Short mmCIF file of C-alpha atoms in Angstrom, two decimals:
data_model
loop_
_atom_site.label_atom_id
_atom_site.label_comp_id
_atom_site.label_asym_id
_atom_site.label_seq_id
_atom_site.Cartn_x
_atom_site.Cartn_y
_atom_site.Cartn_z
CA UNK I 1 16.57 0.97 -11.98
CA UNK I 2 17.43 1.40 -8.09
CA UNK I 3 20.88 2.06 -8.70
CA UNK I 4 20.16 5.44 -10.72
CA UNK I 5 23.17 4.38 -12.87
CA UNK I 6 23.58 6.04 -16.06
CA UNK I 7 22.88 1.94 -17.37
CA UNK I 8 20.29 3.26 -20.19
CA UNK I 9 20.88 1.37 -23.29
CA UNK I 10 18.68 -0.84 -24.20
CA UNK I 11 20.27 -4.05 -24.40
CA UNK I 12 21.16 -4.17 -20.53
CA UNK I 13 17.39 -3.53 -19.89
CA UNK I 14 16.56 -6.30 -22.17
CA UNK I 15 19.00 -8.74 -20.83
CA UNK I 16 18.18 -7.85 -17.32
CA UNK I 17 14.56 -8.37 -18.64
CA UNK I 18 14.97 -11.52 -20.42
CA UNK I 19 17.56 -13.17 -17.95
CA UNK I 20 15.30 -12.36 -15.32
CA UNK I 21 12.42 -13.78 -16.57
CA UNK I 22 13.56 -17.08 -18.10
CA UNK I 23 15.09 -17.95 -14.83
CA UNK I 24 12.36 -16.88 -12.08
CA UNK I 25 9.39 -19.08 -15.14
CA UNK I 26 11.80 -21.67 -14.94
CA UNK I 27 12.28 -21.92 -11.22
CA UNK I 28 8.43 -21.21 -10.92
CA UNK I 29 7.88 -24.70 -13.55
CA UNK I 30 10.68 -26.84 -11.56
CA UNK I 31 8.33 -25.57 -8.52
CA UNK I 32 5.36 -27.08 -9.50
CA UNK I 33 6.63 -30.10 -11.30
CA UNK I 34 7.82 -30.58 -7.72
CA UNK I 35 4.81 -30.35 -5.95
CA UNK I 36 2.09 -31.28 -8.27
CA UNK I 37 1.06 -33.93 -5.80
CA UNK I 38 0.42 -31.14 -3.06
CA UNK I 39 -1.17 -29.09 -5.99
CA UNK I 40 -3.79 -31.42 -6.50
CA UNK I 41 -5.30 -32.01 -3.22
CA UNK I 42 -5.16 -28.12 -3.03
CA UNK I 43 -8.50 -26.43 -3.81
CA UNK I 44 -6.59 -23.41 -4.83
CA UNK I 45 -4.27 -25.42 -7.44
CA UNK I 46 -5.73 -28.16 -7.88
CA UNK I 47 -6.66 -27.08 -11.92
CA UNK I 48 -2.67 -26.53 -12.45
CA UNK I 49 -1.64 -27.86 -15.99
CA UNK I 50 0.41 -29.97 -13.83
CA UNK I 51 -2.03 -30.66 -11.09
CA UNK I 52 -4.90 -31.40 -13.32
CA UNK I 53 -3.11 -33.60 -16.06
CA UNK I 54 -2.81 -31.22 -18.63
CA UNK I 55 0.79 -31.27 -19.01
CA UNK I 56 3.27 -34.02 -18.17
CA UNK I 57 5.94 -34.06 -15.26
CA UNK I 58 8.95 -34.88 -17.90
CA UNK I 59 7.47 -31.94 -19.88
CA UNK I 60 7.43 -29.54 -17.54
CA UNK I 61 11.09 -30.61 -15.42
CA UNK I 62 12.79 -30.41 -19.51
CA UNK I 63 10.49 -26.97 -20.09
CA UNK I 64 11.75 -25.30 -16.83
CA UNK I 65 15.59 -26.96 -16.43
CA UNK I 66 15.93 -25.68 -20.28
CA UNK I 67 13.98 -22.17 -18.94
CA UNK I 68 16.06 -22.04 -16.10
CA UNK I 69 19.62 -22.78 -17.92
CA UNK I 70 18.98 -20.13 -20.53
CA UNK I 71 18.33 -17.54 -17.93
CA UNK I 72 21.33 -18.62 -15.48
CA UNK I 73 23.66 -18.56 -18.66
CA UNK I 74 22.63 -15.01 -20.10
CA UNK I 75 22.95 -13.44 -17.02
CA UNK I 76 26.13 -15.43 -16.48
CA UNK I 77 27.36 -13.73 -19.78
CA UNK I 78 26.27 -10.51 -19.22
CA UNK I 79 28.15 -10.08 -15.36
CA UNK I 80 29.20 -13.33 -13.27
CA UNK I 81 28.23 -11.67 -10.28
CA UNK I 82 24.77 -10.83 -11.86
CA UNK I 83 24.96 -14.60 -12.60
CA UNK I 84 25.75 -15.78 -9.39
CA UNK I 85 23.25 -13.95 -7.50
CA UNK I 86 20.31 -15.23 -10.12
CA UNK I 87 21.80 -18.29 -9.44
CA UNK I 88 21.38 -18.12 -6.20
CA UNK I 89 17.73 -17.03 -6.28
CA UNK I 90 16.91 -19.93 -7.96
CA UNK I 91 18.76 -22.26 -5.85
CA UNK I 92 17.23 -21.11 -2.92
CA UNK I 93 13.22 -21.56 -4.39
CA UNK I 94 14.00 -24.37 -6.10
CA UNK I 95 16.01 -26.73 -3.83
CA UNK I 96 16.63 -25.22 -0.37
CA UNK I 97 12.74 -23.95 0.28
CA UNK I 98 10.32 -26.09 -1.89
CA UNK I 99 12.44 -29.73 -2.01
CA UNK I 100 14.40 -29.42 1.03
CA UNK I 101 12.20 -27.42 4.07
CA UNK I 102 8.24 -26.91 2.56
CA UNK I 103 7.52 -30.06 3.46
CA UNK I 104 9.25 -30.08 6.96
CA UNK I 105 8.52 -26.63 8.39
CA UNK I 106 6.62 -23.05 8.15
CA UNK I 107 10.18 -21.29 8.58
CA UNK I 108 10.34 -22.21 5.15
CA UNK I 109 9.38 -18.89 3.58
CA UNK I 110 12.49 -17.30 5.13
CA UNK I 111 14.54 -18.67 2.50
CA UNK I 112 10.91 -18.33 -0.14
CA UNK I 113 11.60 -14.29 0.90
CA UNK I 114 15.65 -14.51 0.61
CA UNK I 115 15.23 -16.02 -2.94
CA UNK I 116 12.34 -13.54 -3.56
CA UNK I 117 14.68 -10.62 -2.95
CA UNK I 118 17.49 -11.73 -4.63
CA UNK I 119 15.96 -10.47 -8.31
CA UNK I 120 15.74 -6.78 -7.12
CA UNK I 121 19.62 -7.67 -5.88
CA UNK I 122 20.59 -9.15 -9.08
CA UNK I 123 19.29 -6.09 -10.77
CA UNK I 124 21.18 -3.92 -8.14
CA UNK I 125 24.48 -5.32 -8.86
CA UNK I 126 24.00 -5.27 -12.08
CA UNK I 127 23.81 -1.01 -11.89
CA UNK I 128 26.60 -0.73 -9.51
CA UNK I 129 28.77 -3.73 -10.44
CA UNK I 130 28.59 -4.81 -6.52
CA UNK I 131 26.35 -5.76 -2.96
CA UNK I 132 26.02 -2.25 -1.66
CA UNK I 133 23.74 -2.00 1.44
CA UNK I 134 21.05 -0.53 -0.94
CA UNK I 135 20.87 -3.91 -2.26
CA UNK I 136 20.94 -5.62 0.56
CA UNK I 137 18.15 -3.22 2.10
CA UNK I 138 16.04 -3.83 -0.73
CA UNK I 139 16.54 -7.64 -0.47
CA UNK I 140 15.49 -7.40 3.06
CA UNK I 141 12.57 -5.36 2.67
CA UNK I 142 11.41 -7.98 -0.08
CA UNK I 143 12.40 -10.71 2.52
CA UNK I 144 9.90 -8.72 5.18
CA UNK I 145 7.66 -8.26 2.77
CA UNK I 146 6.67 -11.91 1.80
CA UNK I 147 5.27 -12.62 5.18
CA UNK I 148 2.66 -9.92 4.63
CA UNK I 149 2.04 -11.71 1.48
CA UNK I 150 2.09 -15.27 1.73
CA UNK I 151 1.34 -15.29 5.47
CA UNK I 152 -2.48 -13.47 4.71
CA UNK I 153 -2.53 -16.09 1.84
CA UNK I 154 -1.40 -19.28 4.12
CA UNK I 155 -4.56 -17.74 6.60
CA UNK I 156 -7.23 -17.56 3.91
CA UNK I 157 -6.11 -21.46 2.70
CA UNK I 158 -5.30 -22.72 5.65
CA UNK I 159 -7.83 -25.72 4.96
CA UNK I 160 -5.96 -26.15 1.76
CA UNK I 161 -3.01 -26.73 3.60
CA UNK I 162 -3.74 -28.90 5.93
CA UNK I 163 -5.24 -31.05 3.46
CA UNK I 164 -1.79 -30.85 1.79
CA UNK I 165 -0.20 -31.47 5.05
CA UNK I 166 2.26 -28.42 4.67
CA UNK I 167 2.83 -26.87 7.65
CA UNK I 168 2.29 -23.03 7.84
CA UNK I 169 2.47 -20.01 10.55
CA UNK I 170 -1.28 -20.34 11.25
CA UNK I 171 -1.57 -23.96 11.83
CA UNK I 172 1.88 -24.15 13.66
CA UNK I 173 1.56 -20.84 15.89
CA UNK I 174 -2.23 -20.03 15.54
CA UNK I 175 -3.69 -16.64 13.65
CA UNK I 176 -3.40 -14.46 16.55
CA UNK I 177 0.49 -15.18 16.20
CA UNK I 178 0.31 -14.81 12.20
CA UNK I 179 -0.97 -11.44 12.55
CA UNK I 180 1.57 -10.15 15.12
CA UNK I 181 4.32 -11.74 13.15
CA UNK I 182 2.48 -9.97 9.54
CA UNK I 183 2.36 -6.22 11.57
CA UNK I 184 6.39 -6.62 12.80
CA UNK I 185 7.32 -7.98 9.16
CA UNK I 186 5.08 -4.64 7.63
CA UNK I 187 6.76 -2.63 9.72
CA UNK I 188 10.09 -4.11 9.08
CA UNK I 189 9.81 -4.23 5.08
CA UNK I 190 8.43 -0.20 5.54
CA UNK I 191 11.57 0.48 7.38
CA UNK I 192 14.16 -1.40 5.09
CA UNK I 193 12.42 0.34 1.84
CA UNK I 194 12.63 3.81 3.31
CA UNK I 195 16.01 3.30 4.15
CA UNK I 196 16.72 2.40 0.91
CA UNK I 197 15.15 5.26 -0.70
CA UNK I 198 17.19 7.70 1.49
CA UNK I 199 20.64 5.91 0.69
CA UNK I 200 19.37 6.32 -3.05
CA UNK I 201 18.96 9.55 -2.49
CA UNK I 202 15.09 9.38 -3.23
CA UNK I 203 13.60 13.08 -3.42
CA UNK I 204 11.26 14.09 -0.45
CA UNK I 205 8.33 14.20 -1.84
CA UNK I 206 8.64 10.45 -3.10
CA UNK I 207 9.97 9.77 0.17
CA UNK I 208 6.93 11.53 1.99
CA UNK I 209 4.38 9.73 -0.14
CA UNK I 210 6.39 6.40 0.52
CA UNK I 211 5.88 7.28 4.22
CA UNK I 212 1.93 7.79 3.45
CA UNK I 213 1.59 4.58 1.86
CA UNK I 214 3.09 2.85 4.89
CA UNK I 215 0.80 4.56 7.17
CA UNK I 216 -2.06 2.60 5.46
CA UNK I 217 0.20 -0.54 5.52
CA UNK I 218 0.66 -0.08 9.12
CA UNK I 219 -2.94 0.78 9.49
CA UNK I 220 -4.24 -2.07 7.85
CA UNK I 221 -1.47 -4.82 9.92
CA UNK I 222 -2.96 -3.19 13.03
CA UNK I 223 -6.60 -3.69 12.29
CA UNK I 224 -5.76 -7.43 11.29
CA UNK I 225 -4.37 -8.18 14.60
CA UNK I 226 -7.43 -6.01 16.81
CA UNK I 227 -9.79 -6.52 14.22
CA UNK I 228 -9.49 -9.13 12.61
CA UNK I 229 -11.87 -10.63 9.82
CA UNK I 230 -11.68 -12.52 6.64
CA UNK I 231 -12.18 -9.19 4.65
CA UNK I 232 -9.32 -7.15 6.39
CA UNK I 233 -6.98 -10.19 6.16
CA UNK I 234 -7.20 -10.54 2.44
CA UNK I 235 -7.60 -6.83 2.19
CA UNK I 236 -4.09 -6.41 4.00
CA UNK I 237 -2.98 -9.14 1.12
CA UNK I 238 -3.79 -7.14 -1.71
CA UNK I 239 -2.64 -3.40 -0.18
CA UNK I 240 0.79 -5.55 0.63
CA UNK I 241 0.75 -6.24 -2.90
CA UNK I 242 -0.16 -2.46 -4.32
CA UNK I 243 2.54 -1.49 -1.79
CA UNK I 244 5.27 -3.17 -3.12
CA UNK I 245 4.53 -2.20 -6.62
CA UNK I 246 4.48 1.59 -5.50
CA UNK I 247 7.60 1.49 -3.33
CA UNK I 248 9.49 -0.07 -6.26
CA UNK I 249 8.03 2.34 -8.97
CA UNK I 250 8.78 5.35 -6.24
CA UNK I 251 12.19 3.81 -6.33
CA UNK I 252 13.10 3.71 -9.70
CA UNK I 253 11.43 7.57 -10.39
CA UNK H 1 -24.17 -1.62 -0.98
CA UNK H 2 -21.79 -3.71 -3.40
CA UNK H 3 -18.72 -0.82 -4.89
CA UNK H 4 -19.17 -0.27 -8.81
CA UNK H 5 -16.08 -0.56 -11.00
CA UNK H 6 -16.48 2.84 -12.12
CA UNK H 7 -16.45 4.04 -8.60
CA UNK H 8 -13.50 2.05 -8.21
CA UNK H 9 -11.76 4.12 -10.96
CA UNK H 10 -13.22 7.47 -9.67
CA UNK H 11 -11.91 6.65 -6.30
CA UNK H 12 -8.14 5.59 -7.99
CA UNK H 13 -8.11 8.57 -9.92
CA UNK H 14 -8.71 10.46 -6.43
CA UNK H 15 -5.87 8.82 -4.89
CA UNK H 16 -3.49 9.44 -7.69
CA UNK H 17 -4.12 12.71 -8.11
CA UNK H 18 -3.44 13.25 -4.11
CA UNK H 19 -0.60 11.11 -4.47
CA UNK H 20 0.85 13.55 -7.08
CA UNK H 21 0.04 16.57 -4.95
CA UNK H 22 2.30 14.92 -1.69
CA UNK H 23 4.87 14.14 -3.87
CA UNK H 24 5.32 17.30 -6.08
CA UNK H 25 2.44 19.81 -5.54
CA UNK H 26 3.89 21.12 -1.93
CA UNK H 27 7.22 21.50 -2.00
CA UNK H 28 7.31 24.45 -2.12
CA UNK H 29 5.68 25.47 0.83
CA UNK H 30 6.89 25.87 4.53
CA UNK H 31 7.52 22.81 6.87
CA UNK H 32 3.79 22.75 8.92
CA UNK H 33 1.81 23.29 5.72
CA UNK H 34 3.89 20.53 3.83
CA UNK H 35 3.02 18.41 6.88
CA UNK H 36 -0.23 19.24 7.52
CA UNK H 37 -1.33 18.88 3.62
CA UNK H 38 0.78 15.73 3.49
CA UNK H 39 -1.84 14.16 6.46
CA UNK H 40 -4.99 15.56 4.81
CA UNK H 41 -4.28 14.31 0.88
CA UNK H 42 -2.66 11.04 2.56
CA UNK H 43 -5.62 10.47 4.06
CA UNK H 44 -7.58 10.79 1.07
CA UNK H 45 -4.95 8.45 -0.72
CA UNK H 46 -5.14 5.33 2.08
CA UNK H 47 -8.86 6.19 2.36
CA UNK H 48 -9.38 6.03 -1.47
CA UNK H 49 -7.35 2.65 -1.42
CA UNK H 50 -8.98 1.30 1.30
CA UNK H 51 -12.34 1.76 0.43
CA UNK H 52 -11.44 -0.18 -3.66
CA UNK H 53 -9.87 -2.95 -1.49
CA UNK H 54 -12.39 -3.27 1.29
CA UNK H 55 -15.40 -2.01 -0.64
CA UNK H 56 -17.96 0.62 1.62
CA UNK H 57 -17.90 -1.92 4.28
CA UNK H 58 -15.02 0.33 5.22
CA UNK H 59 -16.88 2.94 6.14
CA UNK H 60 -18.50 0.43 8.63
CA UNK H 61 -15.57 1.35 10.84
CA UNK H 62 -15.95 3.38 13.90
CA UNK H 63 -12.77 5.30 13.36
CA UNK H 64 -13.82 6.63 9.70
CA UNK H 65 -14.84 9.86 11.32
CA UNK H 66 -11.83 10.17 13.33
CA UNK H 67 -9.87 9.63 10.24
CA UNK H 68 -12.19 11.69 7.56
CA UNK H 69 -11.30 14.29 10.44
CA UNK H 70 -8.13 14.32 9.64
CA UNK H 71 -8.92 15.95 6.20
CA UNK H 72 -10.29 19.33 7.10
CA UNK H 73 -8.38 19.96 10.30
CA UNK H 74 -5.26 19.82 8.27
CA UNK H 75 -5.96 21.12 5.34
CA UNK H 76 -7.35 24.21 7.35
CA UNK H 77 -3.95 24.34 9.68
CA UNK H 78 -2.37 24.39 6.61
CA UNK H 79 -4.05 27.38 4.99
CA UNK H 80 -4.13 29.25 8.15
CA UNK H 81 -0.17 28.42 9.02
CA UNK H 82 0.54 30.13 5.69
CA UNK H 83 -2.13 32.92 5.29
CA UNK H 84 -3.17 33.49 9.15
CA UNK H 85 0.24 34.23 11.28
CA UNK H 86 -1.48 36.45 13.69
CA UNK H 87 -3.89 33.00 14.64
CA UNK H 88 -1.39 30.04 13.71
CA UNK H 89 -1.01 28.85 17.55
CA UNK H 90 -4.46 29.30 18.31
CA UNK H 91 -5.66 27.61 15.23
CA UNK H 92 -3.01 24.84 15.81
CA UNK H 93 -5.04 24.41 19.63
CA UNK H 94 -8.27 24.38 18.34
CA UNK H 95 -7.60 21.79 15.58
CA UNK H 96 -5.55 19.40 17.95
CA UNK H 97 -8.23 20.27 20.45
CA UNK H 98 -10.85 19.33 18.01
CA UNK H 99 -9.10 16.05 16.72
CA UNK H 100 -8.53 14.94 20.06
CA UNK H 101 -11.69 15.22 21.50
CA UNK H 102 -13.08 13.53 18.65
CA UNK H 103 -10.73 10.58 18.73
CA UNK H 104 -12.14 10.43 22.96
CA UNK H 105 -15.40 9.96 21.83
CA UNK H 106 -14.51 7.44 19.56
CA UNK H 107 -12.62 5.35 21.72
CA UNK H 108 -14.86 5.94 25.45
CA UNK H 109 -17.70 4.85 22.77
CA UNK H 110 -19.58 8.13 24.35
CA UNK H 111 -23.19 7.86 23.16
CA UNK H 112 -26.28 10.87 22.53
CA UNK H 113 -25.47 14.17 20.55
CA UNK H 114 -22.03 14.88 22.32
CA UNK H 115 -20.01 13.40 19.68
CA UNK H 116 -22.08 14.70 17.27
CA UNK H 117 -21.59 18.00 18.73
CA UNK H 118 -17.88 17.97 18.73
CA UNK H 119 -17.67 16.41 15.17
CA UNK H 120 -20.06 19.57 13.72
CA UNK H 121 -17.97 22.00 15.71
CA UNK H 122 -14.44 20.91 14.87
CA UNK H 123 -15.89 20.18 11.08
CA UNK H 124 -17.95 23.10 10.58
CA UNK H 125 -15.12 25.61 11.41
CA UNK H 126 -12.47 24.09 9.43
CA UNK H 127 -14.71 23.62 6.61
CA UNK H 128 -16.04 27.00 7.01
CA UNK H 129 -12.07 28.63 7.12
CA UNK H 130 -11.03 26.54 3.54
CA UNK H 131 -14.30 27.63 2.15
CA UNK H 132 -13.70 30.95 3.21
CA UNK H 133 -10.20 31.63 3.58
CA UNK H 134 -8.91 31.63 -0.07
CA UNK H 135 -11.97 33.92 -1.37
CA UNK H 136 -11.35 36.66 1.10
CA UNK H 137 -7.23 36.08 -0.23
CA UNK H 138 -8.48 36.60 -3.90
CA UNK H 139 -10.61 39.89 -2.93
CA UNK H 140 -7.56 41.43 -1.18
CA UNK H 141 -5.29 40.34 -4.12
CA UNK H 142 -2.59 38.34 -2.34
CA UNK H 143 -3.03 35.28 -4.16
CA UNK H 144 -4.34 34.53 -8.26
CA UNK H 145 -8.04 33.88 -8.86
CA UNK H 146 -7.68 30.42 -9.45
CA UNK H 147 -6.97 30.16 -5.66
CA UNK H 148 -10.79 30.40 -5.51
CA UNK H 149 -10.43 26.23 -6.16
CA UNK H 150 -8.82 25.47 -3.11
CA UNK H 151 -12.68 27.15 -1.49
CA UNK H 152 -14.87 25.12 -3.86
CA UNK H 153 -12.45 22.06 -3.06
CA UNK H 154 -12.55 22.56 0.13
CA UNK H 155 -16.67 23.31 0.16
CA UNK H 156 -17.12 19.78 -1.52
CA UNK H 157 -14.82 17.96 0.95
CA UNK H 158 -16.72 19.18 3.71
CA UNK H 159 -20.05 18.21 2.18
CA UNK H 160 -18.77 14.30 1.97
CA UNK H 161 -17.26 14.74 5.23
CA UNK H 162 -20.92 15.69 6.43
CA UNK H 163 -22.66 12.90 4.45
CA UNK H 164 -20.27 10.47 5.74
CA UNK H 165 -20.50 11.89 9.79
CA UNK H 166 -24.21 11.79 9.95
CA UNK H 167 -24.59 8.49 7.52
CA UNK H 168 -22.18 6.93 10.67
CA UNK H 169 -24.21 8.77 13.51
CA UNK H 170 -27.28 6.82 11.87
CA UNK H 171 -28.90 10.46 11.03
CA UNK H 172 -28.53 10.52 7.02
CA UNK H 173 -28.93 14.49 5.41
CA UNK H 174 -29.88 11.16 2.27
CA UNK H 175 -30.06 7.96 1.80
CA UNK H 176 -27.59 5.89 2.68
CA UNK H 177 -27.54 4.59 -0.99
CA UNK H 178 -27.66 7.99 -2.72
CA UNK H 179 -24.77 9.07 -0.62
CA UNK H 180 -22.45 5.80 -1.53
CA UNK H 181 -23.69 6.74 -4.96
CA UNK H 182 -22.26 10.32 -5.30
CA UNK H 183 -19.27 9.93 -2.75
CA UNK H 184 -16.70 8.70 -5.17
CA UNK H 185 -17.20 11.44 -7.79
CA UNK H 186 -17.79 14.33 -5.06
CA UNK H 187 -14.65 13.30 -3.67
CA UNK H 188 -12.69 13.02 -7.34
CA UNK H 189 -14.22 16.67 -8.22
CA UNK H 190 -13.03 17.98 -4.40
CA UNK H 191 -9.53 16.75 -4.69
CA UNK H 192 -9.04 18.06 -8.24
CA UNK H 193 -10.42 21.12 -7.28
CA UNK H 194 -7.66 21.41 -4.52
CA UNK H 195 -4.99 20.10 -6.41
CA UNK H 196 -5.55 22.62 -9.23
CA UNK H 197 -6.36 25.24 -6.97
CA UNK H 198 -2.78 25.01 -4.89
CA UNK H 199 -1.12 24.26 -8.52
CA UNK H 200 -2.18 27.50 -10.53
#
């Protein structure tokens, strides 16, 4: 939808749609199978079908490899660049972040936020038939954006993972760190996404609202790190959240 | 005071509708208004979100009256930019005056009636100009009757702007529950008001 590409029939939105999603539940399902032993001395996860017994492992590694090569292969057959870069998304979650680094360090979620972004990419290419700098804008300002996300998540659990032994920003670098490193990566992801609306050629009033719902972004990554409480941490989870979903629907308008 | 989900709706409804009046409903309009009217229904957009994701403990802030501040100072540089030329400078001082005297107080954490003072002055003559301002257009015929909403918009804002200020200077006009109680749907009411008012 970025791309403003006269791409309107209906079958590309249901293969994007389809492709998309088989691949990212079937990356999600290798993901757990992975780490149902973390999951279950996890408060948080520990009543995963996985985690809690519900399902077996050889269920759930056939469910998401078959998941997982259905999505690959659509959007291989519908562009091989398309399929390449969901490809690559999935590499990256599956093996490079949660069976080669989660386990070994917090800079982990670097490559969690490179395989995040790389759906809104796939989609990108798809429009133009390329990697423009508007994809690779929005890739980064979903890369920038995770931290906001998972970083306020990794500080409300941070018993949780301990007790998993995963390391994360707040018990590697402390909270007071976390929350600098949450207000630069807001700021960041704000800047990337408003750059990307202006190469898009997003109209000004989408572009001025965009700018108002950063100001509370910003606002709300500055009161974590001066003010910070359980309540405004979470609190900057969830408006990281609602902002994401509005910059991407301001996008696509 | 624990938020309701129906003043959870009231106070998303709020923030879309401002939401639609920054992006469409002032375009047309010169480059101060659009900003100034972009900071005063922003404001009511990050407050609206704020207060469903924090709940009122928001309003436990000290810097909710510098921000609820925000609202009538620009929406009243914005009217008088556009209908005032002979008084645009002047009214451009006294709100940037007013704002920045009230952010002072804020952050020297200056005690007594002084801040009180400052916050009833700044409010009560940017209230009193929105209020004002578009009924004495309508009587001289320069702009359509149902400019008369922007006023009665602009009268409700400034009636949750004074329940919040004196609810936060710990002398409530009521009780602290009755004015959590009618906030959300004053505020709805206000910002439709204004939004139909500057649409029509």
């Amino acid at each position: 939808m970025s791309s403003r590409c006269p791409v309107t029939h209906w079958y590309d939105f249901l293969g994007l749609g389809i492709s998309l999603f088989l691949a990212i539940a079937g990356s999600t399902i290798l993901n757990m199978w992975y780490d149902r032993d973390i999951d279950a001395v996890m408060d948080r996860t520990h009543h995963r079908p996985l985690a809690s017994g519900l399902v077996t492992p050889l269920e759930a590694f056939r469910l998401g490899l078959v998941l997982a090569i259905l999505g690959v292969g659509l959007a291989f057959i519908m562009m091989p660049i398309y399929g390449l870069i969901v490809f690559s998304g999935l590499f990256f979650d599956v093996v490079v972040y949660t069976i080669w680094l989660k386990r070994r360090t917090c800079w982990s979620i670097v490559w969690g936020g490179i395989s995040g972004g790389m759906p809104i990419l796939a989609g990108r290419v798809y429009g133009v038939g390329s990697v423009d700098a508007v994809g690779v804008l929005l890739t980064l300002a979903v890369l920038f954006w995770i931290p906001t996300h998972i970083l306020t998540f990794s500080m409300r659990y941070v018993d949780d993972y301990k007790a998993a032994r995963i390391p994360t920003f707040p018990s590697t670098y402390g909270f007071g760190a976390t929350r600098i490193t949450i207000a630069v990566s807001s700021l960041l992801a704000a800047v990337s996404i408003g750059s990307a609306g202006l190469l898009i050629g997003m109209e000004w009033g989408f572009l001025r609202l965009l700018g108002v719902l950063t100001a509370g972004l910003v606002l709300m990554a500055i009161a974590s790190i001066f003010r910070p409480s359980e309540r405004v941490n979470f609190g900057l989870f969830k408006y990281a959240s609602l902002y994401m979903l509005s910059a991407m629907i301001l996008l696509s308008l | 005071m624990k938020i309701s989900p129906l003043d959870r709706i009231l106070l998303l409804l709020m923030s879309l509708l401002s939401a639609w009046q920054v992006a469409i409903g002032i375009n047309d309009f010169d480059t101060l208004p659009i900003i100034a009217y972009t900071i005063g229904f922003g404001t009511l957009i990050i407050a609206g979100l704020l207060i469903i994701i924090l709940g009122w403990e928001f309003l436990e802030s000290p810097f909710v009256v510098v921000i609820s501040s925000l609202i009538p100072a620009s929406l009243s540089l914005g009217l008088a930019w556009e209908y005032l030329p002979d008084i645009r400078i002047f009214y451009l001082s006294f709100v940037s005056i007013g704002f920045l005297a009230i952010l002072a107080t804020r952050l020297t954490g200056t005690t007594r009636n002084f801040p009180l003072i400052i916050v009833t002055i700044a409010h009560g003559v940017e209230g009193l100009l929105i209020s004002l301002l578009p009924i004495w257009l309508v009587t001289k015929g320069l702009v359509s009757v149902s400019f008369l909403l922007v006023g009665f918009g602009g009268a409700l804002s400034g009636l949750s702007g004074l329940l919040l200020t004196f609810m936060k200077f710990n002398k409530p006009i009521l009780e602290r529950s009755l004015t959590l109680h009618i906030l959300p749907g004053l505020l709805l009411v206000s910002t439709a008001a204004l939004v139909a008012g500057f649409s029509f």
